[in-house]
PDB file of C-alpha atoms in Angstrom:
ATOM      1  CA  UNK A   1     103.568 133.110  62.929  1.00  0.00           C
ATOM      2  CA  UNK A   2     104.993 132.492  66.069  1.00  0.00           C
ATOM      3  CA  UNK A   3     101.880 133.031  68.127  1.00  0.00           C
ATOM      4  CA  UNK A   4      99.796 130.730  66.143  1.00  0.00           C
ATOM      5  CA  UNK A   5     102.418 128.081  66.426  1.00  0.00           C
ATOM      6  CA  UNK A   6     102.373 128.863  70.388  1.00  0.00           C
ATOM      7  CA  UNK A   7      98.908 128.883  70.509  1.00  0.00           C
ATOM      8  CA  UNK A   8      98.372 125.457  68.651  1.00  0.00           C
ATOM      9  CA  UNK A   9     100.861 123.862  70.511  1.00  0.00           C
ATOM     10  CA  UNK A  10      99.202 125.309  73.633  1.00  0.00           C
ATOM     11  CA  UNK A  11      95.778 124.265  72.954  1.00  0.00           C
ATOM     12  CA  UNK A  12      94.220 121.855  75.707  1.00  0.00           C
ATOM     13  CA  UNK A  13      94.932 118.507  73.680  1.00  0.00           C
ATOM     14  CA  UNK A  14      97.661 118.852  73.606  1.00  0.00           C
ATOM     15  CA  UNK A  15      98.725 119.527  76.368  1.00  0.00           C
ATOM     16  CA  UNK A  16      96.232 117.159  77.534  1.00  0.00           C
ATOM     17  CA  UNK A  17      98.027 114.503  75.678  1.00  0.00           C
ATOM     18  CA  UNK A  18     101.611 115.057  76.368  1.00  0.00           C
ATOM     19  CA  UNK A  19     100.752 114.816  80.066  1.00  0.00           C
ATOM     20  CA  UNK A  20      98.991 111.424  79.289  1.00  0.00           C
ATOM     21  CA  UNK A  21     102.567 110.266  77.826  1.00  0.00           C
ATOM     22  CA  UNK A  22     104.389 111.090  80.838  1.00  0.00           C
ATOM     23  CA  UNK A  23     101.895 109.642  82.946  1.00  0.00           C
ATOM     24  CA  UNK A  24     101.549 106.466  81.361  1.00  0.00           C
ATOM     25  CA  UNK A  25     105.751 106.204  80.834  1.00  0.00           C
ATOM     26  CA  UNK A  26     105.875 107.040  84.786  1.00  0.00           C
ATOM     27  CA  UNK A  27     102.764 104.603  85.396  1.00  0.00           C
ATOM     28  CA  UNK A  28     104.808 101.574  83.286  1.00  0.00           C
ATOM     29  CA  UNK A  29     107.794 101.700  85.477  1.00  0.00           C
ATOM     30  CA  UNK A  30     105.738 101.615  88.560  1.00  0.00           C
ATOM     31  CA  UNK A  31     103.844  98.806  87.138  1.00  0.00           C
ATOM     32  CA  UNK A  32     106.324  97.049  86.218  1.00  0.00           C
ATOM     33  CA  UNK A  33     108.528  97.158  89.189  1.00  0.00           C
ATOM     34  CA  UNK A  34     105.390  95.990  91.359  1.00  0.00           C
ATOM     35  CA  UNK A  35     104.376  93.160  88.864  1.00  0.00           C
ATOM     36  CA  UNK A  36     108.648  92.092  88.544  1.00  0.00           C
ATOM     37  CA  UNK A  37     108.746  92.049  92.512  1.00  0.00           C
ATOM     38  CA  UNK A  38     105.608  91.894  94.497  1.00  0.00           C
ATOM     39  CA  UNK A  39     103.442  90.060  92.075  1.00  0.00           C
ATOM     40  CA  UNK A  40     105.239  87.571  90.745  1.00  0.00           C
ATOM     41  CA  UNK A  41     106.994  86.082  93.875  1.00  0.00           C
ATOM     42  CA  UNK A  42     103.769  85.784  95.437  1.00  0.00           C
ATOM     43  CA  UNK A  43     102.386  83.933  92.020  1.00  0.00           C
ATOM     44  CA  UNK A  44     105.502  81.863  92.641  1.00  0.00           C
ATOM     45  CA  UNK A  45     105.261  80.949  95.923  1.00  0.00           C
ATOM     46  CA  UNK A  46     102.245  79.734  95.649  1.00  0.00           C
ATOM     47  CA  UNK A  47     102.806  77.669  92.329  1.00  0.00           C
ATOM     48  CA  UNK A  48     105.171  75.817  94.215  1.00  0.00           C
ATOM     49  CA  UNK A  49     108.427  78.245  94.316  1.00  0.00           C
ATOM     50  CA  UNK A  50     108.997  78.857  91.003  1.00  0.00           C
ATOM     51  CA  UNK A  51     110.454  81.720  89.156  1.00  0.00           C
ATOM     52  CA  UNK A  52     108.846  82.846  86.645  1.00  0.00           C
ATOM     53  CA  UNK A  53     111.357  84.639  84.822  1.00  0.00           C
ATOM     54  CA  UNK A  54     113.551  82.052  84.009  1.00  0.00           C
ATOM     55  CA  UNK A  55     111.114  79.881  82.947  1.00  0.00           C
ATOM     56  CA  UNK A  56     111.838  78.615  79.323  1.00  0.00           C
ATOM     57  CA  UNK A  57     111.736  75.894  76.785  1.00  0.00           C
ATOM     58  CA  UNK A  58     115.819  74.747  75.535  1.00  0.00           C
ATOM     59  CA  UNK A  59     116.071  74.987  72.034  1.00  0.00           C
ATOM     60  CA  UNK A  60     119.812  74.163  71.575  1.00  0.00           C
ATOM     61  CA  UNK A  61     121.729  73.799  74.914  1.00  0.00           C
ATOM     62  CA  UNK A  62     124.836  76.004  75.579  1.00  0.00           C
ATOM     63  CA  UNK A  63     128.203  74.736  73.767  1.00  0.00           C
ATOM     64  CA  UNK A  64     131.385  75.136  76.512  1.00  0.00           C
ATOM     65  CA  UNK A  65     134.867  74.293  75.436  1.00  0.00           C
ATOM     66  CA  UNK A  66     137.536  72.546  77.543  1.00  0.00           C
ATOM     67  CA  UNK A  67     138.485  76.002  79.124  1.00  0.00           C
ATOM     68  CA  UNK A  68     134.647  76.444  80.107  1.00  0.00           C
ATOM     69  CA  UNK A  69     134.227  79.708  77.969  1.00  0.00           C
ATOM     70  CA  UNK A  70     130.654  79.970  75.940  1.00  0.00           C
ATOM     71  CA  UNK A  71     131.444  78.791  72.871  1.00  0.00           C
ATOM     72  CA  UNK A  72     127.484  78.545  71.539  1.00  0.00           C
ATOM     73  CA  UNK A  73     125.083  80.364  74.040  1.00  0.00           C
ATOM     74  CA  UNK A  74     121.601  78.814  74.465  1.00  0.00           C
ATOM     75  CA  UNK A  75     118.876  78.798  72.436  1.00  0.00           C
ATOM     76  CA  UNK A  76     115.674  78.820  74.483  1.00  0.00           C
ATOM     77  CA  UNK A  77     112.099  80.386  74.425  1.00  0.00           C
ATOM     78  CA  UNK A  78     111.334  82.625  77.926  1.00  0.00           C
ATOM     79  CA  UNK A  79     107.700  81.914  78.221  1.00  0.00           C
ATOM     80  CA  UNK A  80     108.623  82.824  81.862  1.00  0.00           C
ATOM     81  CA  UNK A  81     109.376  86.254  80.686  1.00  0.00           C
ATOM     82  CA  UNK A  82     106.611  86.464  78.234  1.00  0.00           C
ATOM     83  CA  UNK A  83     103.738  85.994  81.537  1.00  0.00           C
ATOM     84  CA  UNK A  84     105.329  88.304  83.274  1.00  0.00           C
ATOM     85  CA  UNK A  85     104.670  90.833  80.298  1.00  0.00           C
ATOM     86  CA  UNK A  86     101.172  89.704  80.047  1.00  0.00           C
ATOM     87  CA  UNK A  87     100.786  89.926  84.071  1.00  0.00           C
ATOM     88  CA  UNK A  88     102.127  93.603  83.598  1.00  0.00           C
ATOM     89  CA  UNK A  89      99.889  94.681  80.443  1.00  0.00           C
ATOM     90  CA  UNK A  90      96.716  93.790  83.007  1.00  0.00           C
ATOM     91  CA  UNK A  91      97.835  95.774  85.390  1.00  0.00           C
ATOM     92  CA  UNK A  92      98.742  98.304  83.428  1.00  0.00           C
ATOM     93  CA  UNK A  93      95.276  98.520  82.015  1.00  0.00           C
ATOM     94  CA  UNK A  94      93.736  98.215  85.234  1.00  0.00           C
ATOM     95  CA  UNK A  95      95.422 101.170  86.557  1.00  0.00           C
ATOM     96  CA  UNK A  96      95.011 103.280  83.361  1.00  0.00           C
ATOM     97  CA  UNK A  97      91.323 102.379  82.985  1.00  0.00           C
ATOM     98  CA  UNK A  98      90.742 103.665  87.180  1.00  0.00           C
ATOM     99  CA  UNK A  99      92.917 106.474  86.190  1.00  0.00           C
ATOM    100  CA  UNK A 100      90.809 107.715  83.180  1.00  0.00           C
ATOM    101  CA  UNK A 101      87.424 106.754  84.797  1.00  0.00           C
ATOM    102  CA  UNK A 102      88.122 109.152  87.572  1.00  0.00           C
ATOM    103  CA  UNK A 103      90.040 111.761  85.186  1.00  0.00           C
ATOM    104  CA  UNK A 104      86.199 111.961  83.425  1.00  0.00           C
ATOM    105  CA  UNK A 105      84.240 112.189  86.640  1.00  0.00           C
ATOM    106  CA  UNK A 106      86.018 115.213  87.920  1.00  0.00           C
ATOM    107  CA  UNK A 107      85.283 116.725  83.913  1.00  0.00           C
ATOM    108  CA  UNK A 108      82.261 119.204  84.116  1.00  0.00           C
ATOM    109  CA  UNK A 109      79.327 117.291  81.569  1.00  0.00           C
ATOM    110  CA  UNK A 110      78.729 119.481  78.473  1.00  0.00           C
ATOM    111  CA  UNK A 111      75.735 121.941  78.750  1.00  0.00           C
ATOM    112  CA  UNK A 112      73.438 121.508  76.542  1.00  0.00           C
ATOM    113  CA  UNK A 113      72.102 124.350  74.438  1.00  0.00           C
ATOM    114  CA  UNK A 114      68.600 125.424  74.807  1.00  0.00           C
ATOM    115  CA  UNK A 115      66.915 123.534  72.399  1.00  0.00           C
ATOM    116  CA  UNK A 116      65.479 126.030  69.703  1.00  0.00           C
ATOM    117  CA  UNK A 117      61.611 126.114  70.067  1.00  0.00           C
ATOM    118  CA  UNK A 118      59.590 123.874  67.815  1.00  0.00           C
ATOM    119  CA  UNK A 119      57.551 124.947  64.767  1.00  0.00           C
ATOM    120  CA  UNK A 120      54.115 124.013  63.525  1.00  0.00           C
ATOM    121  CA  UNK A 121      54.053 120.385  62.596  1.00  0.00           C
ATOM    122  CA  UNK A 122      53.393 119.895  58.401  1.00  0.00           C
ATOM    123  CA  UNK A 123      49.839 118.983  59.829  1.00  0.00           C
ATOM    124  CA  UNK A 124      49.192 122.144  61.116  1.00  0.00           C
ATOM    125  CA  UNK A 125      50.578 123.903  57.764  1.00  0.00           C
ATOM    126  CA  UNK A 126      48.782 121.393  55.896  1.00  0.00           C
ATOM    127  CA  UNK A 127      45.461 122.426  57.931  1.00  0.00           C
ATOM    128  CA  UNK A 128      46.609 126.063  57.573  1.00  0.00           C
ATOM    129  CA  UNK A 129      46.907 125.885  53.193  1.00  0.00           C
ATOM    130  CA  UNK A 130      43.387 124.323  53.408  1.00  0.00           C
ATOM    131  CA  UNK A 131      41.307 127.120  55.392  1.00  0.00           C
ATOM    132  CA  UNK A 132      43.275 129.747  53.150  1.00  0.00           C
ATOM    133  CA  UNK A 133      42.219 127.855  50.322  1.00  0.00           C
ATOM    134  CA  UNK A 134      38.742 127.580  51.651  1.00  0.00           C
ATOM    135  CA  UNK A 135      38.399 131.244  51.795  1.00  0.00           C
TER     136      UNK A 135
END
């Protein structure tokens, strides 16, 4: 039982797959570290200096005390944040979809089998019943 269970888990999907995983894990953090701080400054630079990242929309302000300790931290929406995600799933895809296109060109194309040779068309049945039943 052991074998089987070695042998399925050794089958060429899998494997296949599990690679993929790792790959696209290892591809993310790349991706993301050169969207987080190549990309973006360069979008920000040109948009007038800004920084993406902390871009957001205040909710409910930060509440301090006398002492200046956080009493209430703020409330905001990081649409900054949120484009950098979307800059990062583009890329990501990008990459992946090279990846995979030239994964599949290096794949050998899937003979064919001989095609199996082609019988007499019902005509030529048809014709053949008729001079057998001419006889």
């Amino acid at each position: 039982m052991l074998k089987e269970f070695k042998d399925f888990i050794m089958t060429g999907n899998v494997v296949e797959f599990a690679v993929a995983v790792i790959m696209a894990g290892a591809i993310g953090s790349v991706v993301n570290g050169f969207v987080s701080n190549i990309v973006m400054p360069v979008v920000g630079h040109f948009s007038g200096g800004m920084d993406f990242s902390q871009m957001k929309v205040v909710l409910d302000e930060a509440v301090v005390d006398a002492a200046g300790a956080v009493v209430t931290p703020e409330n905001a929406i990081m649409w900054g944040s949120w484009v950098n995600t979307i800059v990062n799933l583009i890329i990501v895809g990008l990459v992946m979809f090279l990846i995979i296109k030239a994964y599949n060109k290096t794949k050998k194309p899937v003979e064919e089998a001989p095609a199996e040779p082609a019988g007499p068309s019902q005509e030529d049945l048809l014709a053949e019943i008729r001079d057998l039943l001419k006889k």
